[in-house]
Coordinates of C-alpha atoms and ligand atoms in Angstrom, one line a residue:
Chain J
M1 CA 7.3 -19.1 -22.6
K2 CA 6.0 -17.6 -25.7
G3 CA 2.7 -16.6 -27.1
K4 CA 0.5 -14.1 -29.3
G5 CA -3.0 -12.3 -29.3
R6 CA -4.1 -9.0 -30.3
A7 CA -3.0 -5.6 -28.8
V8 CA -5.4 -3.9 -26.5
C9 CA -4.2 -0.3 -25.9
V10 CA -4.4 1.0 -22.6
G11 CA -2.8 4.0 -20.8
A12 CA -0.2 4.9 -18.1
D13 CA -0.1 4.6 -14.5
I14 CA -3.0 2.1 -14.6
D15 CA -3.9 1.4 -11.1
T16 CA -5.3 -1.6 -9.7
D17 CA -8.6 0.0 -8.6
L18 CA -9.4 0.3 -12.4
V19 CA -8.1 -3.0 -12.7
I20 CA -11.0 -4.2 -10.3
A21 CA -13.0 -2.1 -8.0
G22 CA -12.6 -2.5 -4.4
R23 CA -16.7 -3.2 -4.2
Y24 CA -16.2 -6.4 -6.3
L25 CA -13.4 -7.8 -4.1
R26 CA -15.5 -9.7 -1.0
T27 CA -16.0 -12.5 -3.0
K28 CA -14.1 -15.7 -4.1
D29 CA -15.7 -16.0 -7.0
R30 CA -13.4 -15.7 -9.8
S31 CA -15.7 -14.8 -12.5
T32 CA -17.6 -11.6 -10.9
W33 CA -13.8 -10.5 -11.2
V34 CA -13.8 -11.1 -14.9
A35 CA -16.8 -9.8 -15.6
H36 CA -15.9 -6.3 -14.3
V37 CA -12.4 -6.1 -14.8
F38 CA -11.2 -2.5 -16.1
E39 CA -14.8 -1.1 -15.5
D40 CA -13.8 1.8 -14.2
L41 CA -11.4 2.6 -16.8
D42 CA -13.5 1.3 -20.2
P43 CA -16.4 -0.7 -19.6
S44 CA -16.3 -2.2 -22.9
L45 CA -12.9 -3.8 -22.4
A46 CA -13.8 -7.1 -20.4
G47 CA -15.4 -8.0 -23.9
R48 CA -12.3 -7.8 -25.1
M49 CA -10.1 -9.3 -23.2
N50 CA -10.0 -13.2 -24.4
G51 CA -6.9 -13.6 -26.6
A52 CA -5.6 -10.4 -25.7
V53 CA -2.3 -8.9 -25.6
I54 CA -2.4 -5.5 -23.2
V55 CA -0.4 -3.1 -24.2
A56 CA 0.0 -0.6 -21.3
G57 CA 2.1 2.6 -20.6
K58 CA 4.4 3.1 -17.7
N59 CA 3.9 1.7 -14.4
F60 CA 1.0 -0.6 -15.0
G61 CA -0.4 -2.0 -11.8
C62 CA 0.4 0.4 -9.4
G63 CA -1.6 1.1 -5.7
S64 CA -2.9 -1.7 -3.7
S65 CA -1.6 -5.2 -3.4
R66 CA -5.0 -6.9 -4.5
E67 CA -3.8 -10.0 -6.4
Q68 CA -7.5 -10.4 -7.8
A69 CA -6.3 -7.4 -10.4
A70 CA -3.9 -9.9 -11.9
I71 CA -6.0 -12.6 -11.4
A72 CA -9.2 -10.9 -13.3
I73 CA -6.6 -10.3 -16.2
R74 CA -5.4 -13.7 -16.1
E75 CA -8.8 -15.2 -16.3
A76 CA -10.2 -13.2 -18.6
G77 CA -8.4 -14.5 -21.1
V78 CA -5.3 -11.9 -21.4
V79 CA -2.5 -13.4 -23.0
A80 CA 0.5 -11.1 -21.5
V81 CA 0.8 -7.6 -20.5
V82 CA 3.6 -5.2 -22.0
A83 CA 4.5 -2.6 -20.3
P84 CA 7.6 -0.2 -20.5
S85 CA 7.5 -0.6 -16.2
F86 CA 5.2 -2.3 -13.6
A87 CA 4.3 -1.4 -10.2
R88 CA 6.5 -4.1 -8.1
I89 CA 3.6 -5.9 -6.1
F90 CA 1.5 -6.2 -9.5
F91 CA 4.8 -7.6 -11.0
R92 CA 5.1 -10.2 -8.2
N93 CA 1.2 -11.3 -8.2
A94 CA 1.1 -11.5 -12.0
I95 CA 4.0 -13.8 -12.0
N96 CA 2.7 -15.7 -9.0
V97 CA -0.6 -16.4 -10.4
G98 CA 0.9 -17.4 -14.1
L99 CA 0.5 -14.1 -16.2
P100 CA 3.4 -13.3 -18.3
L101 CA 4.7 -9.7 -18.0
I102 CA 6.9 -8.3 -20.5
E103 CA 8.9 -5.1 -19.9
S104 CA 9.2 -3.2 -23.0
D105 CA 8.4 0.2 -25.0
L106 CA 5.9 -0.7 -27.4
T107 CA 3.9 1.8 -29.4
C108 CA 0.5 0.3 -29.0
R109 CA -1.8 0.2 -32.5
E110 CA -5.6 -1.5 -31.6
G111 CA -6.0 -4.6 -32.8
T112 CA -2.3 -5.8 -34.1
G113 CA -0.9 -9.1 -33.9
V114 CA 1.8 -8.9 -31.1
S115 CA 3.8 -11.8 -30.3
F116 CA 7.0 -12.8 -28.0
N117 CA 9.2 -14.9 -26.9
L118 CA 10.4 -15.0 -23.2
A119 CA 13.0 -17.4 -23.0
E120 CA 14.7 -15.7 -26.3
G121 CA 13.8 -12.1 -24.9
W122 CA 11.7 -10.4 -27.7
V123 CA 8.3 -9.4 -28.5
E124 CA 6.8 -8.1 -32.0
A125 CA 4.4 -6.1 -32.9
G126 CA 3.5 -4.6 -36.7
G127 CA 6.8 -6.5 -37.9
K128 CA 9.1 -4.2 -35.4
K129 CA 10.7 -6.6 -32.8
S130 CA 11.7 -5.1 -29.5
A131 CA 14.0 -6.6 -26.9
T132 CA 12.1 -7.3 -23.2
R133 CA 13.9 -7.2 -20.0
P134 CA 14.6 -10.4 -18.6
L135 CA 13.1 -12.0 -15.9
S136 CA 15.2 -13.5 -12.8
P137 CA 15.6 -17.4 -13.1
K138 CA 13.6 -18.0 -10.2
M139 CA 10.4 -16.1 -11.8
Q140 CA 10.6 -17.6 -15.1
E141 CA 10.5 -21.1 -13.4
I142 CA 7.4 -20.4 -11.3
L143 CA 5.7 -18.5 -14.7
A144 CA 6.9 -22.2 -16.5
S145 CA 5.1 -24.2 -13.7
G146 CA 1.9 -21.6 -14.2
G147 CA 1.8 -19.6 -11.0
L148 CA 3.2 -20.5 -7.6
V149 CA 0.8 -22.5 -6.4
N150 CA 2.2 -24.6 -8.5
Y151 CA 5.4 -24.3 -8.3
W152 CA 4.9 -25.1 -4.6
R153 CA 2.9 -28.3 -5.6
T154 CA 5.6 -29.7 -7.5
H155 CA 8.2 -28.4 -5.3
G156 CA 6.9 -28.6 -1.7
Chain Y
M1 CA 28.9 -0.3 4.2
G2 CA 25.8 -0.2 3.0
T3 CA 22.1 1.3 2.4
L4 CA 19.6 0.2 5.4
S5 CA 18.2 -2.6 2.7
E6 CA 21.5 -3.8 1.6
R7 CA 22.2 -4.5 5.6
I8 CA 19.5 -5.9 6.3
L9 CA 18.8 -8.1 3.5
H10 CA 22.0 -8.9 3.5
G11 CA 23.3 -8.7 -0.4
T12 CA 23.7 -5.7 -2.8
A13 CA 21.7 -3.5 -4.8
G14 CA 20.4 -5.7 -7.7
E15 CA 20.9 -8.9 -6.4
Y16 CA 17.8 -11.6 -5.7
V17 CA 18.0 -13.2 -2.2
D18 CA 15.9 -15.6 -0.3
R19 CA 15.3 -14.3 3.4
A20 CA 13.7 -15.6 6.1
V21 CA 10.9 -13.2 7.5
D22 CA 10.6 -12.2 11.1
R23 CA 7.1 -10.8 10.6
A24 CA 4.3 -11.6 8.2
Y25 CA 1.3 -10.2 8.4
V26 CA -2.4 -10.2 6.6
H27 CA -5.7 -8.6 6.7
D28 CA -9.3 -9.8 6.3
G29 CA -9.3 -8.3 2.5
T30 CA -6.2 -10.7 1.6
G31 CA -6.2 -13.1 4.2
V32 CA -9.1 -14.9 2.5
L33 CA -7.1 -15.1 -0.9
T34 CA -3.8 -16.1 1.0
L35 CA -5.6 -19.3 2.7
E36 CA -7.2 -20.2 -0.4
S37 CA -3.8 -20.2 -2.2
W38 CA -2.1 -22.0 1.1
K39 CA -4.6 -24.8 0.9
S40 CA -4.4 -25.1 -3.1
M41 CA -0.6 -25.7 -2.5
G42 CA -1.5 -28.7 -0.5
A43 CA -0.5 -27.3 2.8
K44 CA -2.2 -28.9 5.6
R45 CA -1.1 -27.4 8.6
I46 CA 1.0 -23.7 9.7
Q47 CA 4.7 -25.5 10.9
D48 CA 5.5 -22.2 13.0
A49 CA 3.2 -19.5 13.4
T50 CA 5.1 -17.4 16.1
H51 CA 5.6 -14.8 13.7
L52 CA 2.6 -14.8 11.7
H53 CA -0.1 -12.3 12.6
V54 CA -3.9 -12.1 10.9
L55 CA -5.6 -8.7 12.0
F56 CA -9.2 -7.4 11.0
D57 CA -9.3 -3.9 10.0
H58 CA -11.0 -3.5 6.3
I59 CA -14.3 -4.1 6.3
V60 CA -15.1 -4.0 10.4
P61 CA -17.6 -5.1 11.6
A62 CA -18.7 -7.1 8.3
N63 CA -21.3 -5.2 6.4
N64 CA -23.4 -8.2 4.9
S65 CA -23.0 -11.9 4.9
T66 CA -20.8 -12.9 2.3
T67 CA -18.1 -10.8 4.2
A68 CA -19.2 -12.6 7.4
T69 CA -18.6 -15.8 6.2
L70 CA -15.7 -15.5 4.4
Q71 CA -13.9 -13.4 7.8
H72 CA -15.8 -16.1 10.1
E73 CA -13.3 -18.9 7.8
L74 CA -10.4 -16.7 7.9
R75 CA -11.0 -16.3 11.8
E76 CA -11.3 -19.6 12.7
F77 CA -8.3 -20.6 10.6
A78 CA -6.4 -18.0 12.6
R79 CA -7.8 -19.0 15.9
S80 CA -7.2 -23.2 15.5
S81 CA -3.6 -22.5 13.8
F82 CA -2.6 -20.5 16.4
L83 CA -1.8 -17.0 14.1
H84 CA -1.8 -13.9 16.5
F85 CA -4.9 -12.7 15.7
S86 CA -6.5 -9.5 16.2
D87 CA -10.3 -9.3 15.8
I88 CA -12.3 -6.3 14.6
G89 CA -12.0 -3.4 16.3
G90 CA -8.5 -3.9 17.2
G91 CA -7.4 -1.6 14.5
I92 CA -5.5 -1.2 10.7
C93 CA -3.0 -4.1 10.6
H94 CA 0.0 -1.1 10.2
Q95 CA -0.8 0.4 13.5
V96 CA -1.4 -2.4 15.4
M97 CA 2.0 -4.1 14.0
S98 CA 3.7 -0.6 15.4
E99 CA 2.4 -0.4 18.7
G100 CA 5.1 -2.0 19.8
V101 CA 5.2 -5.2 17.7
V102 CA 8.0 -4.4 14.6
L103 CA 11.5 -3.6 15.9
P104 CA 14.6 -2.0 13.8
G105 CA 16.6 -4.7 11.4
E106 CA 13.8 -7.1 11.0
V107 CA 12.4 -8.2 7.9
V108 CA 8.5 -7.6 7.4
V109 CA 6.2 -8.6 4.8
G110 CA 2.5 -7.6 4.6
A111 CA -0.4 -8.6 2.3
D112 CA -0.9 -4.7 1.8
S113 CA 1.4 -2.5 0.2
H114 CA 1.0 0.2 3.0
S115 CA 3.1 -2.3 4.7
C116 CA 6.2 0.4 3.9
T117 CA 4.6 2.2 7.0
L118 CA 6.9 -0.2 9.3
G119 CA 10.0 1.0 7.8
A120 CA 9.8 3.5 10.3
F121 CA 11.2 1.3 12.7
G122 CA 14.3 0.9 10.6
A123 CA 13.0 -2.4 9.6
F124 CA 12.7 -3.5 6.0
A125 CA 8.5 -3.3 5.6
T126 CA 7.3 -4.5 2.1
G127 CA 3.9 -5.2 0.6
V128 CA 3.3 -8.9 -1.4
G129 CA 0.3 -10.0 -2.6
A130 CA -1.7 -13.5 -1.0
T131 CA -0.2 -16.3 -3.3
D132 CA 3.4 -14.7 -1.8
M133 CA 2.2 -14.5 1.3
A134 CA 1.1 -18.2 1.3
A135 CA 4.4 -19.4 0.2
I136 CA 5.5 -17.4 3.0
W137 CA 3.2 -19.2 5.9
M138 CA 4.5 -22.7 3.9
T139 CA 8.2 -21.9 4.0
G140 CA 8.7 -19.0 6.2
E141 CA 10.7 -17.0 3.8
T142 CA 10.2 -15.4 0.4
W143 CA 13.1 -13.9 -2.4
F144 CA 13.5 -10.2 -2.8
R145 CA 15.8 -8.3 -5.1
V146 CA 17.6 -5.9 -3.2
P147 CA 16.6 -2.5 -4.2
E148 CA 18.6 0.9 -5.2
S149 CA 17.9 3.1 -2.3
I150 CA 17.3 7.0 -3.1
G151 CA 18.2 9.3 -0.4
I152 CA 15.4 12.0 1.2
H153 CA 17.6 14.3 3.2
L154 CA 15.9 16.5 5.5
S155 CA 16.7 19.7 7.4
G156 CA 14.9 22.3 9.3
A157 CA 11.4 22.0 11.0
F158 CA 7.9 22.4 10.0
T159 CA 6.6 25.7 10.7
G160 CA 2.9 27.2 10.9
A161 CA 0.3 25.1 10.1
S162 CA 2.8 22.5 8.1
E163 CA 2.8 18.6 9.1
A164 CA 4.5 15.3 7.9
K165 CA 1.5 14.8 5.1
D166 CA 2.4 18.1 3.6
L167 CA 5.8 16.7 3.3
A168 CA 4.7 13.6 2.4
L169 CA 2.3 14.4 -0.7
T170 CA 5.2 17.0 -1.5
Y171 CA 8.0 14.3 -1.8
V172 CA 5.5 11.9 -4.0
N173 CA 4.8 14.8 -6.1
R174 CA 8.8 15.5 -6.7
L175 CA 9.4 11.7 -7.3
G176 CA 6.1 11.2 -9.3
M177 CA 3.8 8.2 -9.5
D178 CA 6.6 5.8 -9.9
G179 CA 9.6 7.9 -9.7
A180 CA 10.6 5.3 -7.2
T181 CA 9.7 1.9 -8.8
Y182 CA 11.7 -1.0 -7.3
R183 CA 13.4 1.4 -5.1
A184 CA 13.6 2.3 -1.1
L185 CA 13.5 5.3 -0.3
E186 CA 15.8 6.4 3.0
F187 CA 14.7 9.5 4.9
T188 CA 17.8 11.3 6.3
G189 CA 19.7 14.2 7.7
E190 CA 19.6 16.3 11.0
G191 CA 15.8 17.0 9.9
T192 CA 14.7 13.7 11.2
T193 CA 15.1 14.4 14.6
A194 CA 12.5 16.9 14.9
I195 CA 10.0 14.2 13.8
P196 CA 8.0 11.9 16.3
M197 CA 7.4 8.5 15.4
D198 CA 4.0 9.0 14.3
D199 CA 4.9 11.6 11.9
R200 CA 7.7 9.0 10.8
L201 CA 5.1 6.2 10.1
T202 CA 2.7 8.8 8.1
L203 CA 6.3 9.5 5.9
C204 CA 7.1 5.7 5.1
N205 CA 3.2 5.4 4.5
L206 CA 3.0 7.3 1.5
A207 CA 6.3 5.8 0.0
V208 CA 4.6 3.0 -1.9
E209 CA 2.8 6.3 -3.7
T210 CA 6.1 6.8 -5.5
G211 CA 6.3 3.1 -6.7
A212 CA 9.1 2.4 -3.6
K213 CA 9.4 -1.1 -2.3
A214 CA 10.2 0.5 0.9
G215 CA 10.5 3.8 2.9
M216 CA 12.7 3.6 6.0
F217 CA 14.4 5.7 8.8
Y218 CA 17.5 4.6 10.8
A219 CA 16.3 3.6 14.2
D220 CA 17.4 6.6 16.7
D221 CA 17.1 8.0 20.2
I222 CA 13.4 8.6 19.2
T223 CA 12.7 5.0 18.0
V224 CA 14.3 3.4 21.0
Q225 CA 12.4 5.6 23.7
Y226 CA 9.1 4.7 21.7
L227 CA 9.7 1.1 21.9
A228 CA 11.1 1.3 25.3
Q229 CA 7.4 2.3 26.3
A230 CA 5.9 -0.8 24.6
G231 CA 8.6 -2.7 26.7
H232 CA 11.4 -2.9 24.1
T233 CA 14.8 -2.6 24.5
V234 CA 16.8 -1.7 21.4
Q235 CA 19.8 0.1 19.7
P236 CA 20.0 3.1 17.5
Q237 CA 21.2 2.3 13.7
E238 CA 24.3 4.3 12.9
P239 CA 24.2 5.0 8.8
E240 CA 27.0 4.1 7.2
P241 CA 28.4 5.8 4.1
C242 CA 26.6 4.5 1.2
R243 CA 25.5 4.9 -2.5
Y244 CA 22.4 6.3 -3.2
I245 CA 20.7 6.0 -6.9
Q246 CA 19.5 9.3 -6.5
S247 CA 18.8 12.3 -3.6
F248 CA 16.2 14.5 -2.9
D249 CA 16.7 17.7 -0.1
F250 CA 13.9 19.2 1.5
D251 CA 14.0 21.8 4.0
L252 CA 10.9 21.2 6.3
M253 CA 10.9 25.1 6.6
D254 CA 9.9 25.4 3.0
I255 CA 6.8 22.9 3.2
V256 CA 3.4 24.3 2.9
P257 CA 0.3 22.7 3.4
V258 CA -1.1 20.8 0.2
I259 CA -3.6 18.7 -1.4
A260 CA -3.9 16.2 -3.8
V261 CA -6.1 16.7 -6.5
P262 CA -7.8 13.8 -8.0
P263 CA -7.6 11.2 -9.4
R264 CA -3.2 11.3 -8.8
V265 CA -1.7 11.6 -5.5
D266 CA 1.6 13.0 -7.3
T267 CA -0.8 16.1 -8.4
I268 CA -0.7 18.3 -5.8
K269 CA -1.7 22.0 -5.3
P270 CA -1.5 24.5 -2.2
V271 CA -4.5 24.3 0.1
Y272 CA -4.5 28.4 -0.6
D273 CA -5.1 27.7 -4.2
L274 CA -8.2 25.7 -3.8
A275 CA -10.0 27.1 -1.1
G276 CA -13.4 27.6 -1.1
L277 CA -13.9 24.5 -3.3
P278 CA -17.5 23.3 -1.4
L279 CA -17.2 19.6 0.1
D280 CA -19.9 17.0 1.0
Q281 CA -17.8 15.0 3.3
V282 CA -14.2 15.0 5.5
F283 CA -12.6 11.7 6.5
V284 CA -10.1 11.6 9.5
G285 CA -8.2 8.6 9.6
T286 CA -6.8 5.6 8.3
C287 CA -2.8 3.9 8.1
T288 CA -1.7 7.7 7.0
N289 CA -3.1 9.9 9.8
G290 CA -5.5 7.9 12.0
R291 CA -2.8 7.8 14.8
Y292 CA -3.0 9.9 18.4
A293 CA -1.2 12.5 17.3
D294 CA -3.8 13.0 14.5
L295 CA -6.9 12.9 16.3
A296 CA -5.4 15.2 18.9
R297 CA -4.2 17.8 16.1
F298 CA -7.6 17.6 15.0
A299 CA -9.4 17.9 18.3
R300 CA -7.3 21.0 18.9
I301 CA -8.6 22.9 16.0
V302 CA -12.5 21.6 16.3
K303 CA -12.6 22.2 20.1
G304 CA -15.2 24.3 21.1
R305 CA -16.9 24.3 17.3
K306 CA -19.2 23.0 15.1
V307 CA -18.5 21.1 11.9
A308 CA -20.5 22.2 8.6
I309 CA -20.6 19.5 7.3
R310 CA -20.4 15.7 8.0
T311 CA -17.4 14.5 9.4
I312 CA -16.1 11.0 10.2
V313 CA -13.4 10.3 12.0
V314 CA -11.7 7.2 12.6
P315 CA -9.3 6.2 15.3
A316 CA -6.5 4.1 13.6
S317 CA -6.2 0.9 16.4
R318 CA -8.4 0.4 19.7
A319 CA -5.3 1.7 21.7
V320 CA -5.6 5.0 20.0
L321 CA -9.3 4.8 20.5
Q322 CA -8.5 4.8 24.4
E323 CA -5.7 7.2 24.7
A324 CA -8.0 9.7 23.0
I325 CA -11.3 8.7 25.3
R326 CA -8.6 9.0 28.5
T327 CA -7.3 12.3 27.4
G328 CA -10.7 13.9 26.6
V329 CA -9.5 14.4 22.7
L330 CA -12.7 11.9 21.9
D331 CA -15.2 14.2 23.7
D332 CA -13.8 17.2 21.8
I333 CA -14.0 15.6 18.7
V334 CA -17.8 14.2 19.4
E335 CA -19.0 17.5 20.7
A336 CA -18.0 19.4 17.6
G337 CA -20.7 17.0 15.9
C338 CA -18.4 14.4 13.9
T339 CA -19.2 11.0 13.7
I340 CA -17.0 8.2 14.9
G341 CA -15.7 4.8 13.4
T342 CA -15.2 1.3 14.8
P343 CA -11.3 1.5 14.8
G344 CA -10.1 0.2 11.3
C345 CA -9.4 1.6 7.6
G346 CA -13.2 2.7 7.6
P347 CA -14.2 4.3 4.3
C348 CA -11.0 4.5 3.1
L349 CA -11.5 2.1 0.5
G350 CA -15.1 2.8 -0.2
A351 CA -16.8 -0.6 1.0
H352 CA -18.8 0.7 3.7
M353 CA -19.0 3.3 6.5
G354 CA -18.9 6.3 4.5
V355 CA -19.2 5.9 0.8
L356 CA -19.6 8.7 -1.4
G357 CA -22.1 9.2 -3.5
E358 CA -22.1 10.4 -7.6
G359 CA -20.4 13.7 -8.0
E360 CA -19.8 14.4 -3.9
V361 CA -16.2 15.3 -3.1
C362 CA -14.9 14.4 0.0
L363 CA -11.5 15.9 2.0
S364 CA -9.6 13.0 3.6
T365 CA -6.2 12.4 5.2
A366 CA -5.6 9.1 3.7
N367 CA -3.2 8.2 1.1
R368 CA -5.1 7.5 -2.2
N369 CA -7.4 9.3 -4.7
F370 CA -7.8 6.8 -7.4
K371 CA -11.0 7.4 -9.6
N372 CA -14.1 5.5 -7.7
R373 CA -12.4 4.6 -4.8
M374 CA -14.6 6.2 -2.1
G375 CA -17.7 5.2 -4.4
V376 CA -18.8 5.9 -8.1
G377 CA -18.7 9.2 -9.2
G378 CA -17.2 10.6 -6.0
E379 CA -13.9 12.9 -5.8
I380 CA -11.5 12.4 -3.2
Y381 CA -8.8 15.1 -2.5
L382 CA -6.2 14.1 0.3
S383 CA -4.8 16.8 2.8
S384 CA -2.9 17.0 6.5
V385 CA -5.1 16.9 9.2
A386 CA -4.8 20.4 10.2
T387 CA -6.5 21.0 6.7
A388 CA -9.0 18.5 7.3
A389 CA -10.0 20.1 10.4
A390 CA -10.1 23.8 9.0
S391 CA -11.9 22.9 6.2
A392 CA -14.8 20.4 8.3
L393 CA -15.5 23.4 10.3
E394 CA -16.4 25.7 7.0
G395 CA -17.7 23.1 4.9
E396 CA -15.1 24.1 2.1
I397 CA -11.5 23.8 1.4
S398 CA -9.7 25.9 4.0
V399 CA -6.5 27.1 4.8
P400 CA -5.3 25.7 8.0
G401 CA -4.2 28.3 10.7
G402 CA -1.1 28.9 12.5
S403 CA -2.1 26.5 15.6
R404 CA -0.3 23.6 15.7
Ligands
SF4_1 S1 -6.5 2.8 5.8 FE1 -6.8 2.6 3.3 S2 -4.5 2.7 3.0 FE2 -4.5 2.2 5.1 S3 -4.6 -0.1 4.9 FE3 -6.8 0.8 5.0 S4 -7.3 0.4 3.1 FE4 -5.6 0.4 3.4

């Protein structure tokens, strides 16, 4: 899997309450989550998600198991999230909803182009290429199917 | 020879394994999305429901018609598909599963991050998201990366007003919010023999606040006795020599009452340093500290006195509530001026029944103090039950006394 987008920088330890607040969870309407994504971190972020590669600090997605966090980010048009480390439930959720995650230490410059190739294991920003930690074969397969729902539609 | 995780998952740290799940559960929040994903996968009916549970706890009773409609659909599905179902008032999913359902050596998966609570029984218990759970409904199994383990070695016994929650916040502080990401915590050492089941559940509950996949105690005589009361005969687990990627030692004698300062669980201060900070609300409950032992501890301190500010007490389950009624603990709490909520999560997730207003400050016995979690513009300090009780009486953060 490969892709590219514009860097949007966020900090370290971004918890899932900051990605999508608990008060927006009681619905199945995905546009609600998209409209309020990152609201408690920075309300202007929601408008800049389409075509973005989020570049975060360590431990992105810590906190609750709410899959709406991963869904909100993907449905808002985010191409991928890059961080030195992710919280493990968020990691599984993101792969399961077809949102590529890239484990890499990248210095973020707002608005610069970021491109990546997961099969080849690299991410590039501002002319500098870094190695990424590889995903397990099963995770790559789920991601390539567009998420776990599609994976089981074809394998089930 | 291996860690408890390696023994239960039948693999070596770092290895990916596919494993059948002994217990899988969802609540009213994650269950709705699980059902949706399950349907989207093309599944038509549940093949084997014997190990599947649905427990309503997050917004109970429903706060508005949108929630009610979502809950109605899930309730109907759970009933018609013969999943074990615990309706409103039954209690918090982790608590209900701890009341004689989960057994040592089991692989347990919950669609909630605090599923790690159940590691207190010597089970491998971890949280997943809704779509992972949907696949488990379909296949009965899931994949795991067998985690490396961190040893948390305990010695001594608590003194004064310190309790398991103070140790929990202290170890989260020591390890940091991501100190154990992808890893499991194993609580070992002679100090564990002084820690009853209720407190082990509290200690395992906060494992996820260090990023850990699981927090575990080896089943011992305390576990065996606790489960015997629920009608189960189980064997203790003998620790074997194994490799920990990191080890930490805690002498329980050194643990002092602490508070986690918003908005991070891993930033703590001794209660003493914060004494006098004015509060608007005290909340006692949740999957961290809403068990009978917690309510009894709270009642012992407030009995015969009056709380100075609004204080919400929510029993973690119906069984907890019943025990508190039976022993008179509930009466002491009500008499002291506290408000009682329906067994469940209560205001912990900021959805209802105790949401904070702009600029309000709450002292809570829960496990998370993230920004806006209990209401936009509200701040959450986290403490033990004893600290919450002492503070409720004064209306400001107060150092708990020596009574335990
Ligand atoms: S009590 Fe709070 S932390 Fe525990 S399951 Fe409920 S919402 Fe989550």
